[in-house]
Amino acid sequence: MFAYYLDLALRSLRRNKVLTMLMVLALALGIGATITTLTVLKLLSGDPLPQKSTQLFYPQLDPYPKDQPFSRSGKKLPWLMSYVDAMNLLHARKAQRQAVMALSQVKVTPQAQDGKAFYADGVLTTSDFFPMFDAPFQYGAGWASADDESREQVVVIAGFLNDKLFGGANSVGRTIRIEDHDFRIIGVLRPWAPQPRFYAVHLGGRDYGKGEAVFMPLQGARADGITPNTVMSYGPEHTDMQHLETAQSIWLGLWVQLSSADEASAYKLFLANYAQQQVALGRFQLSRVAFWDLMSWLRNEQVVPDDVRLQAGLALGFLLICVVNTVGLLLAKCLRRSREIGVRRALGASRGAIFAQFMVEAGIVGVAGGMLGLGFAELGLWGIRHQPAQYASLAHLDLSMFLFTFLVALVSSLIAGLLPAWRACVVAPAPQLKAS
Amino acid sequence: MEIRPILASLRKHRIPATLIVLEIALACAVLCNAVFMIGQRVASIHWSNAIDEQGISVVTVNGADPKLAASDIPRNLAALRGIAGVTAVAAATSMPLDQNPALSPFVTKPDANTTVNSSVYFIGSDGERAMGLRLLQGRWFNADEYAGSGFKNFASTGHVALVTQSDANRLWPRQSALGKTLYSNSASWTVVGVVADVLAQDPKFSGPGGMYSSVFYPLQPDGVMGDYVLRSAPQDRERVEREAVQVLGKLQQGAVVEGKTYAGMRSDYFADTTSMVWMLVLVCVVMLAVTAFGIVGLTSFWVQQRRRQIGIRRAVGATRGHILSYFRTENFLLSTAGVLAGMALAFGINLYLMEHYEMSRMPWYYLPGSAIALWLLGQLAVFGPALRAAAVPPVVATRSV
């Protein structure tokens, strides 16, 4: 029966080529726009570390001192931590793993004679950074926790920097000149850039993109005068960049790894106690704290750009218009065939058979629309890859989105087909036959 | 035109009529909001900025030894002045729209608080001429002020500052800002001049309150000054920028030297916005086309279905004009119902967007604006099928009965 309906549907679609083309084109445009924007939205609101994200947490404190007349943070807690608090929490070692971090633009000077200096993104952090974030090493390894304090001048570099400077060879043990100081390379990462760049949010880094080039121990880098991108002063004085460690400034992010809900609630309690203790010591004005798991933190900070969400909404609205349009055109087609339906009904076709026939026709329009829509989506994503946005290079159609395209196409065309098919199957055969 | 028969006929074809109304309503709602978003973005791309945007080039030198700045900067400036066509050169810490915000809160009393973060610019000698700032009140910095001002912990150690007109109005409403004291944290400065509004380093980050809030300080040659601002005639700027990069690249070996015309900086800053505008325009155009084709398709079907009736009407004396206007009026009625529902929907969507996104209230005229656009679109779309209907000969009435 299905094959017969298919044949009938194809005949009917061929009979009215312009109308068929209009339906397929409209549906394809709607689907193309929707899939393009949803792919980008999915990409940007994704989980940066799927295997780890439920174990990673971001604590926040309110460091405003007691002797200040007002807190400058308002309702929201400050994004970052002061050096003193970050170090206190780091050294408490209450979590399975913990690392503090800041981002910095650093000058890298190649050793080659004619090598031109360039700027690269750097991370100033502590030893747990690599195991905590599952950063994979191509060569070598990260530094030991003892090196955090010893101001060792070591560095881990990203694979793309290793390719650029050393042609991808094992560069462990060689030196690299950063901000006019020599650092010894101890590790080279494989390509690694979780998206969104969750730990770079508010540290003056990009929210998306290829990731940082160099990773240095915080103390060692600070000893060489490397300064973070983002420094915010909360005290009465402007920040003294030479003495960031004692300044009333926030510039560090702290991430901790906790493997169970019990550990997480224990850490939250520890954090609350710490803040209360600081109030008691006269350091803090308020004992407010916040404690986010990775995904809630990303949602709360609205990392996904508004424009991307607006585009997705707009595309859905557009798809709705296209579906309504297809309903109208299918209806027009099917009502024009009242006589044919009358004949088929008179010859014994049941209502269900007529309904099925028209749904098959709608389904064909859907599949054709889906295929063309996939083409439009690829075109749209190609367009996005040529945009100036940070996430441009990431925009690719993945398999799940590919399948989703056909699902969307089929479902929307079947929804569009329901009304016309229903109208067709309730056509009373007698008047149609009489009229001829 | 009598509309009762039209209404009677529409009542008989409820579903196609409802579909056209629905499609027009959705198109109207989306169009309203999309055009509003386009308008807002185009306005932001054209934010005014009282510097000589067309004539400025900026060359950034990063990673030079800050200890040598006192001798390097005057040497570099002298070399840059030698480039043909350069009318003014100065060093500065940052430029409007350079996406590298240096922000401070400024208030009029020592202990006051503010939520506005102002962009802070330190300019070297002749900076006002190199940038093309426009003085509205007061005076520029004098040579002593340039020579006597240093930079410590992001603040000026000098005693004077220039503020923008917006800040002057915000901080000292209905008073002259000249001679007033400007406080930030524990330091203070005297306002010696008011300049026309200059954009912030990152106005999208600073928000509506801070985008025109800028404070200028004089600064003697200092390691924090990484920008060299060159002013020339607009037609010379690309050459000036190229030559300046070469000159500074030779003088500052080991540093990273990058040049841009200011026009380039502006289009870089708004590149995201520009691409969003084009995307919105594309969606609007395609959506209107789809809607128009939908109307054409449905009306054509209608015309085909009513050939007999049209024939009869023609046979009993209706002119072609009558048939034409019948379909046009019918479309007008459907469009009217559609845009009325669409305007309500558009308003609702706007309220939702205001709640969940950084969106302002849509001015009322967007609603009738899109309504008129869809009316015209409907009339345009119906014209073809209506002409075909008018061409139905009266003889059709006599056939196949």
Coordinates of C-alpha atoms in Angstrom, one line a residue, chain B residues 210-352:
Chain B
G210 CA 29.2 54.6 30.7
M211 CA 29.6 54.7 26.9
Y212 CA 30.2 58.4 26.8
S213 CA 31.8 58.7 30.2
S214 CA 35.5 59.3 29.5
V215 CA 38.2 61.2 31.5
F216 CA 41.4 62.4 30.0
Y217 CA 44.7 63.0 31.9
P218 CA 47.9 64.5 30.7
L219 CA 51.0 62.2 30.9
Q220 CA 54.7 62.7 30.4
P221 CA 56.4 59.9 28.4
D222 CA 55.7 56.7 30.4
G223 CA 56.0 52.9 29.8
V224 CA 52.2 52.5 30.0
M225 CA 51.8 54.4 26.8
G226 CA 51.6 51.8 24.1
D227 CA 49.5 53.7 21.5
Y228 CA 51.0 56.1 19.0
V229 CA 48.2 58.3 17.5
L230 CA 48.9 59.8 14.1
R231 CA 46.7 62.3 12.4
S232 CA 46.8 63.0 8.7
A233 CA 44.4 63.8 5.8
P234 CA 41.9 60.9 5.4
Q235 CA 43.3 59.9 2.0
D236 CA 46.8 59.5 3.5
R237 CA 45.9 57.4 6.5
E238 CA 46.6 53.9 5.0
R239 CA 50.1 55.0 3.8
V240 CA 50.8 56.8 7.1
E241 CA 49.8 53.8 9.1
R242 CA 52.0 51.5 6.9
E243 CA 55.0 53.8 7.2
A244 CA 54.6 54.3 10.9
V245 CA 54.6 50.5 11.5
Q246 CA 57.9 50.3 9.6
V247 CA 59.4 53.2 11.5
L248 CA 58.4 51.9 14.9
G249 CA 59.3 48.3 14.0
K250 CA 62.9 49.5 13.3
L251 CA 63.1 51.7 16.4
Q252 CA 61.5 49.2 18.8
Q253 CA 63.3 45.9 18.1
G254 CA 61.9 43.1 20.2
A255 CA 58.6 44.7 20.8
V256 CA 55.4 43.8 19.0
V257 CA 54.3 46.6 16.7
E258 CA 50.8 46.6 15.1
G259 CA 49.0 49.4 13.2
K260 CA 45.5 50.1 12.3
T261 CA 43.6 53.0 10.8
Y262 CA 40.9 54.3 13.2
A263 CA 38.3 53.5 10.5
G264 CA 39.5 49.9 10.7
M265 CA 39.4 49.9 14.5
R266 CA 35.8 51.0 14.3
S267 CA 34.7 48.4 11.8
D268 CA 36.5 45.7 13.8
Y269 CA 34.7 46.7 17.0
F270 CA 31.3 46.6 15.2
A271 CA 32.0 43.5 13.0
D272 CA 29.8 41.3 15.1
T273 CA 27.0 43.8 15.1
T274 CA 27.3 44.3 11.3
S275 CA 27.0 40.6 10.7
M276 CA 24.0 40.3 13.0
V277 CA 22.4 43.2 11.0
W278 CA 22.9 41.4 7.7
M279 CA 21.6 38.2 9.2
L280 CA 18.5 39.9 10.4
V281 CA 17.9 41.6 7.0
L282 CA 18.3 38.3 5.3
V283 CA 15.8 36.6 7.5
C284 CA 13.3 39.5 7.0
V285 CA 13.6 39.4 3.3
V286 CA 13.3 35.6 3.0
M287 CA 10.4 35.6 5.5
L288 CA 8.5 38.2 3.5
A289 CA 9.2 36.3 0.3
V290 CA 7.8 33.1 1.8
T291 CA 4.8 34.9 3.1
A292 CA 4.2 36.5 -0.3
F293 CA 4.5 33.2 -2.1
G294 CA 2.1 31.6 0.4
I295 CA -0.5 34.3 -0.3
V296 CA 0.0 33.9 -4.1
G297 CA -0.4 30.1 -3.8
L298 CA -3.5 30.2 -1.7
T299 CA -5.2 33.0 -3.7
S300 CA -4.4 31.2 -7.0
F301 CA -6.1 28.1 -5.6
W302 CA -9.0 30.2 -4.6
V303 CA -9.3 31.8 -8.0
Q304 CA -9.2 28.5 -9.6
Q305 CA -11.8 27.1 -7.4
R306 CA -14.1 30.0 -8.0
R307 CA -13.8 30.2 -11.8
R308 CA -17.4 29.3 -12.2
Q309 CA -18.6 31.9 -9.8
I310 CA -16.4 34.6 -11.3
G311 CA -17.8 33.6 -14.7
I312 CA -21.3 34.0 -13.5
R313 CA -20.5 37.4 -11.9
R314 CA -18.9 38.5 -15.2
A315 CA -21.9 37.2 -17.2
V316 CA -24.4 39.1 -15.0
G317 CA -22.5 42.4 -15.6
A318 CA -19.5 42.7 -13.3
T319 CA -16.5 44.4 -15.0
R320 CA -13.0 43.1 -14.8
G321 CA -12.3 46.0 -12.4
H322 CA -15.0 44.6 -10.1
I323 CA -13.4 41.2 -10.0
L324 CA -10.0 42.7 -9.5
S325 CA -11.1 44.8 -6.6
Y326 CA -13.1 41.9 -5.1
F327 CA -9.9 39.9 -4.6
R328 CA -7.9 42.9 -3.5
T329 CA -10.5 43.8 -0.9
E330 CA -10.7 40.3 0.3
N331 CA -6.9 40.3 0.7
F332 CA -7.1 43.7 2.5
L333 CA -9.6 42.3 5.0
L334 CA -7.4 39.2 5.6
S335 CA -4.3 41.3 6.0
T336 CA -6.1 43.6 8.4
A337 CA -7.1 40.8 10.6
G338 CA -3.5 39.4 10.3
V339 CA -1.7 42.6 11.2
L340 CA -4.1 43.3 14.1
A341 CA -3.2 39.9 15.6
G342 CA 0.4 40.4 14.5
M343 CA 0.8 43.8 16.3
A344 CA -0.5 42.3 19.5
L345 CA 1.8 39.3 19.1
A346 CA 4.8 41.7 18.3
F347 CA 4.1 43.7 21.4
G348 CA 4.0 40.5 23.4
I349 CA 7.3 39.2 22.0
N350 CA 8.8 42.6 22.7
L351 CA 7.7 42.4 26.4
Y352 CA 9.2 38.9 26.6

